[in-house]
Tab-separated table of C-alpha atoms and ligand atoms in Angstrom:
chain	number	residue	atom	x	y	z
A	248	MET	CA	-10.679	33.865	3.045
A	249	THR	CA	-11.098	31.781	6.130
A	250	VAL	CA	-12.515	28.292	5.727
A	251	THR	CA	-13.600	26.349	8.746
A	252	LYS	CA	-13.301	22.582	8.604
A	253	LYS	CA	-14.530	20.219	11.251
A	254	LEU	CA	-11.845	17.851	12.483
A	255	LEU	CA	-12.207	15.059	14.992
A	256	VAL	CA	-8.871	14.273	16.613
A	257	LEU	CA	-8.458	10.858	18.261
A	258	PRO	CA	-4.922	10.503	19.684
A	259	GLY	CA	-5.474	7.049	21.220
A	260	ASP	CA	-2.780	5.124	23.059
A	261	GLY	CA	0.982	4.884	23.479
A	262	ILE	CA	2.866	7.398	21.360
A	263	GLY	CA	-0.422	8.570	19.754
A	264	PRO	CA	-0.929	11.567	22.078
A	265	GLU	CA	2.756	12.606	21.863
A	266	VAL	CA	2.896	12.686	18.084
A	267	MET	CA	-0.543	14.318	17.896
A	268	THR	CA	0.790	17.196	20.006
A	269	GLU	CA	3.255	17.892	17.198
A	270	VAL	CA	0.501	17.849	14.566
A	271	ALA	CA	-1.345	20.446	16.647
A	272	ARG	CA	1.573	22.819	15.981
A	273	VAL	CA	1.169	22.300	12.239
A	274	VAL	CA	-2.608	22.734	12.442
A	275	ALA	CA	-2.112	25.975	14.366
A	276	TRP	CA	0.405	27.114	11.761
A	277	MET	CA	-2.141	26.536	8.974
A	278	GLY	CA	-4.566	28.810	10.784
A	279	ARG	CA	-1.942	31.481	11.422
A	280	ALA	CA	-0.131	31.501	8.108
A	281	ARG	CA	-2.720	30.306	5.594
A	282	GLY	CA	-6.051	31.317	7.117
A	283	ILE	CA	-7.300	27.757	7.319
A	284	ALA	CA	-9.276	27.520	10.516
A	285	PHE	CA	-10.203	24.148	11.946
A	286	ASP	CA	-13.008	23.477	14.334
A	287	ILE	CA	-11.349	20.737	16.370
A	288	SER	CA	-12.864	18.340	18.845
A	289	GLU	CA	-10.976	15.573	20.563
A	290	ASP	CA	-11.972	12.314	22.169
A	291	LEU	CA	-10.659	9.088	23.656
A	292	VAL	CA	-10.246	5.814	21.785
A	293	GLY	CA	-8.521	2.488	22.433
A	294	GLY	CA	-7.046	1.704	25.818
A	295	ALA	CA	-7.443	5.361	26.804
A	296	SER	CA	-11.207	5.020	26.324
A	297	LEU	CA	-11.327	1.622	28.014
A	298	ALA	CA	-9.722	3.110	31.107
A	299	VAL	CA	-12.324	5.870	31.422
A	300	HIS	CA	-15.469	4.482	29.765
A	301	GLY	CA	-14.969	0.712	29.822
A	302	VAL	CA	-15.214	0.415	26.011
A	303	PRO	CA	-12.603	0.976	23.260
A	304	ILE	CA	-14.865	3.445	21.459
A	305	ARG	CA	-18.196	5.026	22.437
A	306	ASP	CA	-21.142	5.413	20.049
A	307	GLU	CA	-20.911	9.202	20.518
A	308	VAL	CA	-17.441	9.096	19.034
A	309	ILE	CA	-18.706	7.230	15.954
A	310	VAL	CA	-21.471	9.833	15.587
A	311	ALA	CA	-18.933	12.663	15.919
A	312	ALA	CA	-16.695	10.966	13.349
A	313	ARG	CA	-19.600	10.833	10.882
A	314	ALA	CA	-20.343	14.517	11.449
A	315	ALA	CA	-16.720	15.621	11.026
A	316	ASP	CA	-15.208	16.615	7.691
A	317	ALA	CA	-12.273	14.366	8.528
A	318	VAL	CA	-10.914	12.259	11.367
A	319	LEU	CA	-7.276	12.448	12.412
A	320	PHE	CA	-6.439	9.249	14.250
A	321	GLY	CA	-3.326	8.440	16.292
A	322	SER	CA	-2.850	4.797	17.198
A	323	VAL	CA	-4.452	2.241	19.468
A	324	GLY	CA	-3.126	-0.766	21.348
A	325	ASP	CA	-1.860	-1.227	24.871
A	326	PRO	CA	-0.427	-4.436	26.373
A	327	LYS	CA	-2.334	-3.565	29.576
A	328	TRP	CA	-5.506	-4.721	27.802
A	329	ALA	CA	-4.012	-7.848	26.217
A	330	SER	CA	-6.282	-10.200	28.136
A	331	VAL	CA	-9.663	-8.489	27.672
A	332	GLY	CA	-12.258	-10.138	25.414
A	333	PHE	CA	-11.826	-9.792	21.688
A	334	ASP	CA	-14.617	-7.270	21.236
A	335	LEU	CA	-13.162	-5.062	23.960
A	336	ARG	CA	-9.600	-4.815	22.707
A	337	PRO	CA	-8.230	-1.301	22.021
A	338	GLU	CA	-7.876	-2.245	18.319
A	339	VAL	CA	-11.666	-2.463	18.067
A	340	ALA	CA	-11.719	1.349	17.991
A	341	ILE	CA	-10.071	1.628	14.588
A	342	LEU	CA	-11.799	-1.448	13.152
A	343	LYS	CA	-15.197	-0.093	14.199
A	344	LEU	CA	-14.487	3.358	12.792
A	345	ARG	CA	-13.489	1.842	9.453
A	346	GLN	CA	-16.573	-0.352	9.379
A	347	GLU	CA	-19.177	2.114	10.701
A	348	LEU	CA	-18.018	4.906	8.398
A	349	GLY	CA	-17.644	2.545	5.441
A	350	LEU	CA	-13.958	3.452	5.021
A	351	PHE	CA	-13.181	0.781	2.464
A	352	ALA	CA	-10.088	2.166	0.726
A	353	ASN	CA	-6.949	2.393	2.817
A	354	LEU	CA	-4.285	4.346	0.918
A	355	ARG	CA	-0.806	3.580	2.158
A	356	PRO	CA	1.936	5.362	0.282
A	357	ALA	CA	5.521	4.184	0.646
A	358	LYS	CA	7.718	7.018	-0.477
A	359	VAL	CA	11.433	7.333	0.171
A	360	PHE	CA	12.638	10.812	1.086
A	361	ASP	CA	15.994	11.410	-0.606
A	362	ALA	CA	17.659	12.156	2.709
A	363	LEU	CA	16.501	8.812	4.111
A	364	ALA	CA	17.563	6.430	1.333
A	365	GLU	CA	20.480	5.474	3.612
A	366	ALA	CA	18.182	4.689	6.547
A	367	SER	CA	16.520	1.767	4.787
A	368	THR	CA	17.784	-1.694	5.654
A	369	LEU	CA	17.929	-2.260	1.877
A	370	LYS	CA	20.683	-0.829	-0.310
A	371	PRO	CA	20.102	2.828	-1.236
A	372	GLU	CA	20.270	2.001	-4.960
A	373	VAL	CA	17.296	-0.334	-4.518
A	374	VAL	CA	15.052	2.145	-2.688
A	375	ALA	CA	16.183	5.627	-3.817
A	376	GLY	CA	13.288	7.471	-5.443
A	377	LEU	CA	10.767	4.798	-4.436
A	378	ASP	CA	7.167	5.978	-4.634
A	379	ILE	CA	4.479	3.328	-4.421
A	380	MET	CA	0.895	3.429	-3.269
A	381	ILE	CA	-0.709	0.423	-1.631
A	382	VAL	CA	-4.495	0.470	-1.766
A	383	ARG	CA	-5.678	-1.921	0.898
A	384	GLU	CA	-9.327	-2.925	1.132
A	385	SER	CA	-10.220	-2.147	4.732
A	386	VAL	CA	-13.766	-3.134	5.675
A	387	GLY	CA	-13.970	-6.666	4.340
A	388	GLY	CA	-12.033	-9.876	3.990
A	389	ILE	CA	-10.968	-12.047	6.872
A	390	TYR	CA	-10.986	-9.108	9.319
A	391	PHE	CA	-14.777	-9.021	9.315
A	392	GLY	CA	-15.961	-12.271	7.674
A	393	THR	CA	-18.223	-14.638	9.558
A	394	PRO	CA	-18.322	-17.304	10.890
A	395	ARG	CA	-15.578	-16.356	13.273
A	396	GLY	CA	-14.707	-17.272	16.814
A	397	ILE	CA	-13.118	-19.892	19.021
A	398	GLU	CA	-15.218	-22.954	19.738
A	399	THR	CA	-14.687	-25.970	21.911
A	400	LEU	CA	-14.660	-29.356	20.209
A	401	PRO	CA	-16.231	-32.503	21.729
A	402	ASP	CA	-12.803	-33.722	22.872
A	403	GLY	CA	-12.255	-30.473	24.799
A	404	THR	CA	-9.685	-29.035	22.373
A	405	LYS	CA	-10.553	-25.828	20.560
A	406	ARG	CA	-10.958	-24.553	17.027
A	407	GLY	CA	-10.325	-20.958	15.922
A	408	ILE	CA	-12.235	-19.762	12.864
A	409	ASN	CA	-12.015	-16.757	10.564
A	410	THR	CA	-13.519	-16.404	7.130
A	411	GLU	CA	-12.207	-14.601	4.072
A	412	ILE	CA	-15.095	-13.138	2.054
A	413	TYR	CA	-15.137	-10.728	-0.887
A	414	THR	CA	-18.088	-9.802	-3.062
A	415	THR	CA	-18.018	-8.389	-6.587
A	416	SER	CA	-19.034	-4.907	-5.441
A	417	GLU	CA	-16.494	-4.812	-2.608
A	418	ILE	CA	-13.727	-5.707	-5.042
A	419	GLU	CA	-14.902	-3.275	-7.717
A	420	ARG	CA	-15.141	-0.221	-5.491
A	421	VAL	CA	-11.632	-0.605	-4.087
A	422	ALA	CA	-10.180	-1.466	-7.502
A	423	ARG	CA	-11.763	1.729	-8.875
A	424	VAL	CA	-9.934	3.766	-6.250
A	425	ALA	CA	-6.667	2.087	-7.276
A	426	PHE	CA	-7.225	2.643	-11.009
A	427	ASP	CA	-8.240	6.285	-10.455
A	428	LEU	CA	-5.104	6.894	-8.376
A	429	ALA	CA	-2.944	5.183	-10.999
A	430	ARG	CA	-4.276	7.580	-13.625
A	431	GLN	CA	-2.818	10.463	-11.608
A	432	ARG	CA	0.504	8.646	-11.110
A	433	GLY	CA	2.404	6.038	-13.140
A	434	LYS	CA	-0.714	4.493	-14.746
A	435	ARG	CA	0.116	0.994	-13.505
A	436	VAL	CA	-1.863	-1.207	-11.126
A	437	CYS	CA	-0.724	-4.538	-9.712
A	438	SER	CA	-3.583	-6.555	-8.227
A	439	VAL	CA	-2.494	-8.926	-5.470
A	440	GLU	CA	-4.269	-12.053	-4.134
A	441	LYS	CA	-3.737	-15.787	-3.656
A	442	CYS	CA	-5.886	-17.129	-6.490
A	443	ASN	CA	-3.793	-20.289	-6.490
A	444	VAL	CA	-5.280	-21.393	-3.161
A	445	MET	CA	-8.275	-19.144	-2.361
A	446	GLU	CA	-11.593	-18.850	-4.177
A	447	SER	CA	-11.981	-15.309	-2.849
A	448	GLY	CA	-8.667	-14.565	-4.528
A	449	LEU	CA	-9.821	-16.066	-7.793
A	450	LEU	CA	-12.957	-13.914	-7.750
A	451	TRP	CA	-10.809	-10.896	-6.852
A	452	LYS	CA	-8.663	-11.451	-9.937
A	453	GLU	CA	-11.652	-12.001	-12.247
A	454	VAL	CA	-13.480	-8.897	-11.036
A	455	VAL	CA	-10.421	-6.642	-11.294
A	456	THR	CA	-9.673	-7.989	-14.779
A	457	ALA	CA	-13.234	-7.367	-15.977
A	458	LEU	CA	-13.422	-3.864	-14.490
A	459	HIS	CA	-10.106	-3.003	-16.094
A	460	ALA	CA	-11.307	-4.156	-19.525
A	461	ARG	CA	-14.582	-2.240	-19.154
A	462	GLU	CA	-13.389	1.083	-17.747
A	463	TYR	CA	-9.645	1.362	-17.319
A	464	ALA	CA	-7.945	0.030	-20.464
A	465	ASP	CA	-5.640	3.097	-20.407
A	466	VAL	CA	-4.057	1.827	-17.159
A	467	GLU	CA	-1.644	-1.118	-17.243
A	468	LEU	CA	-2.886	-4.002	-15.072
A	469	THR	CA	-0.780	-6.884	-13.795
A	470	HIS	CA	-1.568	-9.607	-11.248
A	471	MET	CA	0.681	-11.062	-8.586
A	472	LEU	CA	0.339	-13.698	-5.897
A	473	ALA	CA	0.679	-12.154	-2.440
A	474	ASP	CA	3.693	-14.223	-1.413
A	475	ASN	CA	5.518	-13.320	-4.609
A	476	CYS	CA	4.564	-9.675	-4.057
A	477	ALA	CA	6.246	-9.725	-0.632
A	478	MET	CA	9.389	-11.079	-2.273
A	479	GLN	CA	9.255	-8.616	-5.173
A	480	LEU	CA	8.805	-5.678	-2.791
A	481	VAL	CA	12.153	-6.502	-1.237
A	482	ARG	CA	13.882	-7.574	-4.470
A	483	ASN	CA	12.893	-4.658	-6.689
A	484	PRO	CA	10.290	-2.377	-5.093
A	485	ARG	CA	10.472	0.271	-7.820
A	486	GLN	CA	8.726	-2.063	-10.276
A	487	PHE	CA	5.433	-1.086	-8.566
A	488	ASP	CA	3.252	1.982	-8.972
A	489	VAL	CA	-0.129	1.183	-7.359
A	490	ILE	CA	-0.793	-2.127	-5.598
A	491	VAL	CA	-4.399	-3.084	-4.835
A	492	THR	CA	-5.113	-5.913	-2.442
A	493	GLY	CA	-7.406	-7.245	0.275
A	494	ASN	CA	-7.439	-6.384	3.945
A	495	LEU	CA	-5.036	-8.953	5.401
A	496	PHE	CA	-2.482	-8.998	2.578
A	497	GLY	CA	-2.612	-5.194	2.561
A	498	ASP	CA	-1.898	-5.100	6.280
A	499	LEU	CA	1.207	-7.265	5.835
A	500	LEU	CA	2.488	-5.776	2.596
A	501	SER	CA	2.130	-2.191	3.821
A	502	ASP	CA	4.229	-2.900	6.914
A	503	LEU	CA	6.807	-4.499	4.666
A	504	ALA	CA	6.743	-1.586	2.206
A	505	SER	CA	7.053	0.944	5.007
A	506	MET	CA	10.381	-0.504	6.069
A	507	LEU	CA	11.719	0.117	2.562
A	508	THR	CA	11.409	3.808	3.383
A	509	GLY	CA	13.606	3.544	6.463
A	510	SER	CA	11.046	3.456	9.224
A	511	LEU	CA	7.489	2.662	10.090
A	512	GLY	CA	7.629	6.051	11.808
A	513	MET	CA	7.587	7.846	8.459
A	514	LEU	CA	4.446	6.578	6.766
A	515	PRO	CA	1.005	8.198	6.781
A	516	SER	CA	-2.227	6.712	5.477
A	517	ALA	CA	-5.697	7.753	4.398
A	518	THR	CA	-8.808	5.612	4.654
A	519	LEU	CA	-11.651	6.771	2.443
A	520	GLY	CA	-15.310	5.874	2.106
A	521	ALA	CA	-17.760	6.444	-0.719
A	522	VAL	CA	-18.802	9.944	-1.784
A	523	ASP	CA	-22.407	10.557	-0.625
A	524	GLY	CA	-25.234	12.430	-2.353
A	525	GLU	CA	-23.998	15.773	-1.027
A	526	GLY	CA	-20.471	15.193	-2.270
A	527	ARG	CA	-19.119	14.427	1.202
A	528	ARG	CA	-16.651	11.606	1.624
A	529	PRO	CA	-15.982	10.079	5.051
A	530	ALA	CA	-12.258	9.913	5.662
A	531	LEU	CA	-9.827	8.997	8.395
A	532	TYR	CA	-6.093	9.684	8.458
A	533	GLU	CA	-3.608	7.810	10.582
A	534	PRO	CA	0.042	6.840	10.637
A	535	ILE	CA	0.778	3.230	9.715
A	536	HIS	CA	2.768	2.714	12.889
A	537	GLY	CA	1.085	1.440	15.998
A	538	SER	CA	1.047	2.770	19.545
A	539	ALA	CA	4.644	1.612	20.214
A	540	PRO	CA	4.123	1.104	23.977
A	541	ASP	CA	7.851	0.350	24.428
A	542	ILE	CA	8.811	3.957	23.689
A	543	ALA	CA	5.608	5.732	24.772
A	544	GLY	CA	6.015	8.674	27.133
A	545	LYS	CA	9.751	9.000	26.489
A	546	GLY	CA	9.492	11.886	24.051
A	547	ILE	CA	11.519	10.046	21.405
A	548	ALA	CA	8.810	8.923	18.950
A	549	ASN	CA	8.950	10.113	15.362
A	550	PRO	CA	6.040	12.537	14.765
A	551	LEU	CA	6.525	12.691	10.982
A	552	ALA	CA	4.055	9.941	10.001
A	553	GLN	CA	1.339	11.707	11.988
A	554	ILE	CA	2.269	15.088	10.491
A	555	LEU	CA	2.289	13.562	6.991
A	556	SER	CA	-1.134	12.039	7.722
A	557	PHE	CA	-2.382	15.581	8.273
A	558	ALA	CA	-0.894	16.502	4.876
A	559	MET	CA	-2.853	13.643	3.304
A	560	LEU	CA	-5.964	14.929	5.077
A	561	LEU	CA	-5.528	18.347	3.470
A	562	ARG	CA	-4.996	16.739	0.052
A	563	TYR	CA	-7.748	14.117	-0.007
A	564	SER	CA	-10.474	15.656	2.145
A	565	PHE	CA	-10.049	19.340	1.344
A	566	ALA	CA	-8.247	19.390	-2.028
A	567	MET	CA	-5.611	21.678	-0.464
A	568	GLU	CA	-2.802	20.360	-2.611
A	569	ALA	CA	-0.571	23.409	-2.092
A	570	GLU	CA	-0.738	23.119	1.705
A	571	ALA	CA	-0.233	19.346	1.617
A	572	ALA	CA	2.808	19.734	-0.607
A	573	LEU	CA	4.133	22.472	1.684
A	574	ILE	CA	4.073	20.129	4.686
A	575	GLU	CA	5.746	17.362	2.682
A	576	GLN	CA	8.441	19.776	1.503
A	577	ALA	CA	8.976	21.001	5.072
A	578	VAL	CA	9.462	17.399	6.228
A	579	ALA	CA	11.877	16.718	3.361
A	580	ASN	CA	13.883	19.854	4.242
A	581	VAL	CA	14.051	19.000	7.939
A	582	LEU	CA	15.379	15.555	7.049
A	583	ALA	CA	17.841	17.054	4.580
A	584	SER	CA	19.097	19.335	7.364
A	585	GLY	CA	20.202	16.228	9.255
A	586	LEU	CA	17.655	16.051	12.080
A	587	ARG	CA	16.659	12.486	12.946
A	588	THR	CA	14.519	10.824	15.585
A	589	ALA	CA	15.949	7.610	17.027
A	590	ASP	CA	14.103	5.304	14.595
A	591	ILE	CA	15.754	6.879	11.540
A	592	MET	CA	19.055	7.839	13.142
A	593	SER	CA	22.229	7.217	11.177
A	594	PRO	CA	25.873	8.163	11.788
A	595	GLY	CA	26.685	11.861	11.397
A	596	MET	CA	23.090	13.015	11.852
A	597	ALA	CA	21.681	14.954	14.803
A	598	GLN	CA	19.377	12.895	17.008
A	599	VAL	CA	16.395	14.797	18.381
A	600	GLY	CA	13.211	14.010	20.264
A	601	THR	CA	9.569	14.251	19.280
A	602	SER	CA	8.970	17.909	20.060
A	603	VAL	CA	12.220	19.230	18.557
A	604	MET	CA	11.264	17.432	15.339
A	605	GLY	CA	7.771	18.956	15.409
A	606	GLU	CA	9.152	22.444	16.053
A	607	ALA	CA	11.633	22.025	13.204
A	608	VAL	CA	8.807	21.243	10.768
A	609	VAL	CA	6.962	24.408	11.796
A	610	ARG	CA	10.133	26.512	11.428
A	611	GLU	CA	10.607	25.064	7.963
A	612	LEU	CA	6.980	25.865	7.081
A	613	ASP	CA	7.644	29.477	8.070
A	614	LYS	CA	10.674	29.598	5.781
A	615	LEU	CA	8.871	28.009	2.843
A	616	ASN	CA	5.906	30.323	3.248
A	617	GLY	CA	8.306	33.278	2.975
B	849	IPM	C1	-3.127	-1.307	10.736
B	849	IPM	C2	-3.130	-1.991	12.069
B	849	IPM	C3	-4.553	-2.439	12.378
B	849	IPM	C4	-4.950	-3.448	11.337
B	849	IPM	C5	-4.768	-2.997	13.809
B	849	IPM	C6	-4.370	-1.983	14.861
B	849	IPM	C7	-6.177	-3.439	14.026
B	849	IPM	O1	-2.228	-3.036	12.064
B	849	IPM	O2	-3.867	-0.314	10.582
B	849	IPM	O3	-2.383	-1.734	9.854
B	849	IPM	O4	-4.596	-4.625	11.426
B	849	IPM	O5	-5.625	-3.047	10.377
B	850	MG	MG1	-1.033	-3.162	10.326
């Protein structure tokens, strides 16, 4: 049976378009080998959109994102636009998509592939077998709180302002996602805030504690201060199963956790909204890495995080667990065969570029599919 799913593809800036080209091979393979047809449209975001349309994201793109079954996003950010006003920066594209589509739960897995345990800057015995899921709140907190801005003081000096805000319902809905995920995994949630200095953190802790007592007593809940969590992630990362935290701490801790796996170039993410009356759930999938302008256009970027983001898309938006697992297995096999892009290169391995890596994944998919 052929199913047609509507995908909006937004490659963005820097290495985004290059790694997206490799995902296109995997998408095409799904159509060919598994009868999963995608109705794909593509548009510009970030600096690429600024260059053509003068804005980081057009309203039409937001509308198209709402109408799509899922959005596959590359990365945005380009030093060329470093001096434009804050509301015109390339990064606005992803922030606006998250906010306009209500994508409040950013799922950032940090999973170590066996073949890459050596590529981590930490000792292999500390990271081998690591499998944690960071659930980062992604439409609230200090990223969006007001008042915000830069104002001039009477003496001519300036003051920069941002505001951390969390409401009970914002905390509950993201905590629910974390508890539900934990039930399908190791049944442990660690809630992370700074309740020792921030009222919003204190409320966060109270709300998570109460929700846990009411609805999730079968899951183990612990609490940790964000600074301690950063330390614990490096000291003994395998103590964690699911971590749930606010927008800013989640941004920092997920970058940190990604490096445990060997490279930022390996990690996918999913950002999910609320299920609507018709059972549809807005969702966007993107690698954790940025646009990496320093290596853009050189054909050396690691396409695996973008390919694994497509696997997450199949799993979370379309419940195609078998296909998602197939892609993840293909990636694991390619790594086990010794192919490495520059970011995960280690002695004795074969260094390849972006497209050779993408082709290798497709070849592996063919083998696995028999
Ligand atoms: C991320 C990125 C974004 C963020 C930037 C590009 C706005 O760092 O997705 O982690 O800070 O959320
Ligand atoms: Mg980040």
